[in-house]
């Protein structure tokens, strides 16, 4: 069965530095991978989608890479700010092809001023 | 456009009771999915509805059920509540109706219903 692992449950980083979050998956070759942000007491919010034939995707200070050989995605936030503090979730499509997502457990990022 | 609306936001029930949660998707979205989120298990898929039909179901017992109405609004029902059902229940709507490798399936989530079972 498909499995997603996000490298750490929590990550603390100094303001202004680049935060790097890791998402590894097994037993699957997804057509795309998504990243979401979740703040306490709120539902996840979509950030970026990257397809299997794309190596890198950028949106403002966010950058996502997708290595289908390593079965890994890296999520970078450059020039991090305290407002970036949240839990970040990676998600894959269900390997059966159904229209739902399979989520990792998330990494809680804290940006220290 | 209004976002996904879930009601109620908070709910307290006792074991053995049943509960119904409601979700209004973004206008024009026909796919509605439900997820359960707990600290230990993370976000787990419950079921997905598209055009009033359940298209896919996660690995949850039959006590968990749902339905979708012709206006795409959806309800989720949990019968015979157990302590372990305490969780944040999230509804998400998606514009994409397609499945397979070309789909994007971006999910737009509501704020969730926090269910506490005592």
Coordinates of C-alpha atoms in Angstrom, one line a residue, chain B residues 2-96:
Chain B
X2 CA -17.5 31.8 -0.8
X3 CA -15.3 29.0 0.5
X4 CA -16.2 25.6 1.8
X5 CA -18.6 25.9 4.8
X6 CA -18.8 23.3 7.5
X7 CA -21.4 23.3 10.3
X8 CA -21.3 23.0 13.2
X9 CA -17.8 24.1 14.1
X10 CA -17.8 22.3 17.4
X11 CA -19.8 19.4 18.7
X12 CA -19.8 17.4 21.9
X13 CA -21.6 14.0 22.0
X14 CA -21.6 11.0 24.3
X15 CA -20.8 7.4 23.4
X16 CA -23.5 5.6 21.6
X17 CA -25.1 8.7 20.1
X18 CA -25.1 9.6 16.5
X19 CA -24.0 12.8 14.7
X20 CA -24.6 14.5 11.4
X21 CA -22.1 17.0 10.0
X22 CA -22.8 19.3 7.1
X23 CA -20.7 20.7 4.3
X24 CA -21.5 23.3 1.6
X25 CA -18.8 23.1 -1.2
X26 CA -17.6 26.0 -3.3
X27 CA -20.2 27.0 -5.9
X28 CA -19.6 24.9 -9.1
X29 CA -17.6 22.2 -7.3
X30 CA -19.2 18.8 -7.8
X31 CA -16.7 16.6 -5.9
X32 CA -16.9 16.6 -2.1
X33 CA -14.5 14.5 0.0
X34 CA -14.5 14.0 3.8
X35 CA -11.4 13.4 5.9
X36 CA -10.8 12.6 9.5
X37 CA -7.8 14.3 11.2
X38 CA -6.4 13.1 14.5
X39 CA -3.0 13.8 16.1
X40 CA -1.9 10.2 15.8
X41 CA -3.1 9.3 12.4
X42 CA -3.1 12.6 10.5
X43 CA -5.5 13.2 7.7
X44 CA -7.4 10.0 6.6
X45 CA -9.8 9.8 3.8
X46 CA -13.3 8.8 4.6
X47 CA -15.3 9.0 1.3
X48 CA -15.8 11.1 -1.8
X49 CA -19.0 12.0 -3.5
X50 CA -19.5 13.2 -7.1
X51 CA -22.9 14.1 -8.6
X52 CA -24.7 12.5 -5.6
X53 CA -22.9 9.2 -5.9
X54 CA -20.3 7.8 -3.6
X55 CA -17.3 7.3 -5.9
X56 CA -14.7 6.1 -3.4
X57 CA -14.5 5.1 0.2
X58 CA -11.6 4.9 2.7
X59 CA -11.0 2.2 5.3
X60 CA -13.5 3.2 7.9
X61 CA -16.3 1.1 9.5
X62 CA -19.9 1.2 8.2
X63 CA -20.8 3.5 11.1
X64 CA -19.4 6.2 9.0
X65 CA -21.7 7.2 6.1
X66 CA -22.5 10.1 3.9
X67 CA -24.6 11.5 1.2
X68 CA -24.6 14.3 -1.4
X69 CA -27.6 16.3 -2.5
X70 CA -28.4 17.6 -5.9
X71 CA -27.0 21.1 -5.0
X72 CA -23.7 19.3 -4.2
X73 CA -24.1 19.9 -0.4
X74 CA -23.0 16.9 1.6
X75 CA -23.6 15.4 4.9
X76 CA -21.7 12.9 6.9
X77 CA -23.2 10.7 9.6
X78 CA -21.5 8.7 12.3
X79 CA -23.7 6.3 14.3
X80 CA -23.0 4.7 17.6
X81 CA -20.2 7.1 18.5
X82 CA -17.0 5.7 20.1
X83 CA -14.4 7.6 22.1
X84 CA -12.0 7.1 19.3
X85 CA -14.2 9.0 16.9
X86 CA -13.1 12.3 18.6
X87 CA -11.4 14.2 15.8
X88 CA -11.4 17.1 13.4
X89 CA -13.7 16.2 10.5
X90 CA -12.8 18.1 7.3
X91 CA -14.7 18.5 4.2
X92 CA -13.0 19.4 0.9
X93 CA -14.5 20.2 -2.5
X94 CA -12.8 20.0 -5.8
X95 CA -13.6 21.4 -9.2
X96 CA -12.1 18.5 -11.0

